[in-house]
Amino acid sequence: MQTVVIIIHLMIVAVMIGTVLLQKSEGGGLGMGGGAGFMSSRGTANLLTRTTAILAVGFFLTSLFLSWYAGYDRKPSSIIGTGAPAQQTQPAGGTPLTPPTSGGILDSLKKTDEQQGQQAPSGPQAPRSQ
């Protein structure tokens, strides 16, 4: 349903851009043309003004519907947590990381680097062929 409304919304946008560009402005614009047309200048202005107003209402309504539909199924969630402790993942070496008991984030990063540094090679190594 959302896809159908988005397609209708985009069609309204495209037609509304066209009608706005066809309207006469004080500087001339794309609406200026020869006097030989199927409608008079005043009739064309009234038609384009009404069409723009109808398209603007359609654009407004589809925008409101899309914003409502996007938030319709959204459920409130807490940023604090649900009460379950977070799972800790183990590094590739198999040694679990110990959570820091004191200190700041820099201390915990230093301890993590030290733990991983014991398992990792000291420098770059060339690939080995089999």
PDB file of C-alpha atoms in Angstrom:
ATOM      1  CA  MET A   1       0.000   0.000   0.000  1.00  0.00           C
ATOM      2  CA  GLN A   2       2.854   2.321   0.809  1.00  0.00           C
ATOM      3  CA  THR A   3       4.371   1.738  -2.628  1.00  0.00           C
ATOM      4  CA  VAL A   4       1.114   2.692  -4.354  1.00  0.00           C
ATOM      5  CA  VAL A   5       0.845   5.917  -2.333  1.00  0.00           C
ATOM      6  CA  ILE A   6       4.493   6.764  -3.076  1.00  0.00           C
ATOM      7  CA  ILE A   7       3.891   6.293  -6.813  1.00  0.00           C
ATOM      8  CA  ILE A   8       0.781   8.508  -6.665  1.00  0.00           C
ATOM      9  CA  HIS A   9       2.761  11.049  -4.641  1.00  0.00           C
ATOM     10  CA  LEU A  10       5.541  11.141  -7.242  1.00  0.00           C
ATOM     11  CA  MET A  11       3.057  11.523 -10.098  1.00  0.00           C
ATOM     12  CA  ILE A  12       1.422  14.454  -8.278  1.00  0.00           C
ATOM     13  CA  VAL A  13       4.864  16.028  -7.787  1.00  0.00           C
ATOM     14  CA  ALA A  14       5.769  15.682 -11.475  1.00  0.00           C
ATOM     15  CA  VAL A  15       2.473  17.176 -12.682  1.00  0.00           C
ATOM     16  CA  MET A  16       2.632  19.964 -10.112  1.00  0.00           C
ATOM     17  CA  ILE A  17       6.132  20.928 -11.271  1.00  0.00           C
ATOM     18  CA  GLY A  18       4.836  21.079 -14.840  1.00  0.00           C
ATOM     19  CA  THR A  19       1.832  23.249 -13.969  1.00  0.00           C
ATOM     20  CA  VAL A  20       3.955  25.666 -11.954  1.00  0.00           C
ATOM     21  CA  LEU A  21       6.390  26.020 -14.841  1.00  0.00           C
ATOM     22  CA  LEU A  22       3.555  26.699 -17.303  1.00  0.00           C
ATOM     23  CA  GLN A  23       2.142  29.591 -15.292  1.00  0.00           C
ATOM     24  CA  LYS A  24       2.953  33.129 -16.295  1.00  0.00           C
ATOM     25  CA  SER A  25       5.188  35.091 -14.058  1.00  0.00           C
ATOM     26  CA  GLU A  26       5.902  38.787 -14.077  1.00  0.00           C
ATOM     27  CA  GLY A  27       9.107  38.153 -15.959  1.00  0.00           C
ATOM     28  CA  GLY A  28       7.456  36.026 -18.623  1.00  0.00           C
ATOM     29  CA  GLY A  29       8.428  32.465 -17.760  1.00  0.00           C
ATOM     30  CA  LEU A  30       7.492  29.422 -19.802  1.00  0.00           C
ATOM     31  CA  GLY A  31       3.837  30.430 -19.906  1.00  0.00           C
ATOM     32  CA  MET A  32       4.414  33.276 -22.319  1.00  0.00           C
ATOM     33  CA  GLY A  33       3.539  32.393 -25.818  1.00  0.00           C
ATOM     34  CA  GLY A  34       1.662  33.618 -28.806  1.00  0.00           C
ATOM     35  CA  GLY A  35      -1.874  34.883 -28.483  1.00  0.00           C
ATOM     36  CA  ALA A  36      -3.198  32.041 -30.633  1.00  0.00           C
ATOM     37  CA  GLY A  37      -4.125  29.377 -28.135  1.00  0.00           C
ATOM     38  CA  PHE A  38      -7.160  27.257 -27.409  1.00  0.00           C
ATOM     39  CA  MET A  39      -7.931  29.345 -24.327  1.00  0.00           C
ATOM     40  CA  SER A  40      -7.585  32.977 -23.526  1.00  0.00           C
ATOM     41  CA  SER A  41      -4.827  34.195 -21.244  1.00  0.00           C
ATOM     42  CA  ARG A  42      -7.204  34.720 -18.362  1.00  0.00           C
ATOM     43  CA  GLY A  43      -8.836  31.312 -18.760  1.00  0.00           C
ATOM     44  CA  THR A  44      -5.452  29.596 -18.858  1.00  0.00           C
ATOM     45  CA  ALA A  45      -4.362  31.394 -15.687  1.00  0.00           C
ATOM     46  CA  ASN A  46      -7.539  30.328 -13.870  1.00  0.00           C
ATOM     47  CA  LEU A  47      -7.174  26.715 -15.040  1.00  0.00           C
ATOM     48  CA  LEU A  48      -3.518  26.505 -14.046  1.00  0.00           C
ATOM     49  CA  THR A  49      -4.163  28.167 -10.688  1.00  0.00           C
ATOM     50  CA  ARG A  50      -6.950  25.733  -9.849  1.00  0.00           C
ATOM     51  CA  THR A  51      -4.910  22.766 -11.048  1.00  0.00           C
ATOM     52  CA  THR A  52      -1.958  23.852  -8.921  1.00  0.00           C
ATOM     53  CA  ALA A  53      -4.191  24.247  -5.875  1.00  0.00           C
ATOM     54  CA  ILE A  54      -5.741  20.780  -6.357  1.00  0.00           C
ATOM     55  CA  LEU A  55      -2.329  19.198  -6.848  1.00  0.00           C
ATOM     56  CA  ALA A  56      -0.977  20.998  -3.768  1.00  0.00           C
ATOM     57  CA  VAL A  57      -3.828  19.575  -1.662  1.00  0.00           C
ATOM     58  CA  GLY A  58      -3.127  16.102  -3.080  1.00  0.00           C
ATOM     59  CA  PHE A  59       0.577  16.491  -2.318  1.00  0.00           C
ATOM     60  CA  PHE A  60      -0.201  17.604   1.225  1.00  0.00           C
ATOM     61  CA  LEU A  61      -2.592  14.696   1.843  1.00  0.00           C
ATOM     62  CA  THR A  62      -0.262  12.040   0.460  1.00  0.00           C
ATOM     63  CA  SER A  63       2.607  13.490   2.513  1.00  0.00           C
ATOM     64  CA  LEU A  64       0.517  13.327   5.673  1.00  0.00           C
ATOM     65  CA  PHE A  65      -0.591   9.770   4.898  1.00  0.00           C
ATOM     66  CA  LEU A  66       2.979   8.604   4.248  1.00  0.00           C
ATOM     67  CA  SER A  67       4.229  10.123   7.502  1.00  0.00           C
ATOM     68  CA  TRP A  68       1.324   8.579   9.436  1.00  0.00           C
ATOM     69  CA  TYR A  69       1.829   5.185   7.797  1.00  0.00           C
ATOM     70  CA  ALA A  70       5.565   5.210   8.558  1.00  0.00           C
ATOM     71  CA  GLY A  71       4.888   5.633  12.269  1.00  0.00           C
ATOM     72  CA  TYR A  72       1.773   3.429  12.445  1.00  0.00           C
ATOM     73  CA  ASP A  73       3.489   0.137  13.318  1.00  0.00           C
ATOM     74  CA  ARG A  74       6.271   1.694  15.373  1.00  0.00           C
ATOM     75  CA  LYS A  75       6.302   0.566  18.980  1.00  0.00           C
ATOM     76  CA  PRO A  76       7.862   2.617  21.767  1.00  0.00           C
ATOM     77  CA  SER A  77      11.210   1.323  22.976  1.00  0.00           C
ATOM     78  CA  SER A  78      13.445   2.181  25.865  1.00  0.00           C
ATOM     79  CA  ILE A  79      17.030   3.267  25.439  1.00  0.00           C
ATOM     80  CA  ILE A  80      17.877   2.061  28.943  1.00  0.00           C
ATOM     81  CA  GLY A  81      17.392  -1.614  28.145  1.00  0.00           C
ATOM     82  CA  THR A  82      14.995  -4.435  28.788  1.00  0.00           C
ATOM     83  CA  GLY A  83      16.745  -5.760  31.896  1.00  0.00           C
ATOM     84  CA  ALA A  84      18.566  -8.639  30.183  1.00  0.00           C
ATOM     85  CA  PRO A  85      22.356  -8.414  30.317  1.00  0.00           C
ATOM     86  CA  ALA A  86      24.113  -7.937  27.015  1.00  0.00           C
ATOM     87  CA  GLN A  87      25.912 -10.915  25.508  1.00  0.00           C
ATOM     88  CA  GLN A  88      29.670 -10.585  25.382  1.00  0.00           C
ATOM     89  CA  THR A  89      31.369 -11.857  22.257  1.00  0.00           C
ATOM     90  CA  GLN A  90      34.722 -13.550  22.303  1.00  0.00           C
ATOM     91  CA  PRO A  91      37.578 -12.478  20.068  1.00  0.00           C
ATOM     92  CA  ALA A  92      38.964 -14.788  17.394  1.00  0.00           C
ATOM     93  CA  GLY A  93      41.685 -16.092  19.723  1.00  0.00           C
ATOM     94  CA  GLY A  94      39.174 -17.648  22.111  1.00  0.00           C
ATOM     95  CA  THR A  95      40.168 -15.736  25.248  1.00  0.00           C
ATOM     96  CA  PRO A  96      37.182 -13.865  26.678  1.00  0.00           C
ATOM     97  CA  LEU A  97      37.564 -10.163  27.291  1.00  0.00           C
ATOM     98  CA  THR A  98      37.171  -9.131  30.884  1.00  0.00           C
ATOM     99  CA  PRO A  99      35.041  -6.084  31.553  1.00  0.00           C
ATOM    100  CA  PRO A 100      36.890  -3.244  33.246  1.00  0.00           C
ATOM    101  CA  THR A 101      36.239  -2.873  36.938  1.00  0.00           C
ATOM    102  CA  SER A 102      37.630   0.635  37.276  1.00  0.00           C
ATOM    103  CA  GLY A 103      39.057   3.351  35.114  1.00  0.00           C
ATOM    104  CA  GLY A 104      37.765   4.974  32.004  1.00  0.00           C
ATOM    105  CA  ILE A 105      37.308   3.950  28.436  1.00  0.00           C
ATOM    106  CA  LEU A 106      40.993   4.482  27.643  1.00  0.00           C
ATOM    107  CA  ASP A 107      42.012   2.017  30.349  1.00  0.00           C
ATOM    108  CA  SER A 108      39.609  -0.590  29.048  1.00  0.00           C
ATOM    109  CA  LEU A 109      40.884  -0.118  25.479  1.00  0.00           C
ATOM    110  CA  LYS A 110      44.458  -0.479  26.692  1.00  0.00           C
ATOM    111  CA  LYS A 111      43.610  -3.729  28.488  1.00  0.00           C
ATOM    112  CA  THR A 112      41.832  -5.033  25.393  1.00  0.00           C
ATOM    113  CA  ASP A 113      44.843  -4.208  23.222  1.00  0.00           C
ATOM    114  CA  GLU A 114      47.134  -5.958  25.683  1.00  0.00           C
ATOM    115  CA  GLN A 115      44.945  -9.076  25.686  1.00  0.00           C
ATOM    116  CA  GLN A 116      44.747  -9.183  21.918  1.00  0.00           C
ATOM    117  CA  GLY A 117      48.414  -8.275  21.511  1.00  0.00           C
ATOM    118  CA  GLN A 118      49.457 -11.486  23.264  1.00  0.00           C
ATOM    119  CA  GLN A 119      47.670 -13.573  20.637  1.00  0.00           C
ATOM    120  CA  ALA A 120      48.437 -11.556  17.494  1.00  0.00           C
ATOM    121  CA  PRO A 121      51.788 -11.682  15.637  1.00  0.00           C
ATOM    122  CA  SER A 122      54.177  -8.843  16.349  1.00  0.00           C
ATOM    123  CA  GLY A 123      54.515  -7.562  12.784  1.00  0.00           C
ATOM    124  CA  PRO A 124      53.348  -8.033   9.234  1.00  0.00           C
ATOM    125  CA  GLN A 125      54.045 -11.421   7.725  1.00  0.00           C
ATOM    126  CA  ALA A 126      54.360 -12.552   4.122  1.00  0.00           C
ATOM    127  CA  PRO A 127      51.689 -14.935   2.866  1.00  0.00           C
ATOM    128  CA  ARG A 128      52.716 -18.567   2.969  1.00  0.00           C
ATOM    129  CA  SER A 129      52.302 -20.839  -0.038  1.00  0.00           C
ATOM    130  CA  GLN A 130      51.195 -24.410   0.423  1.00  0.00           C
TER     131      GLN A 130
END
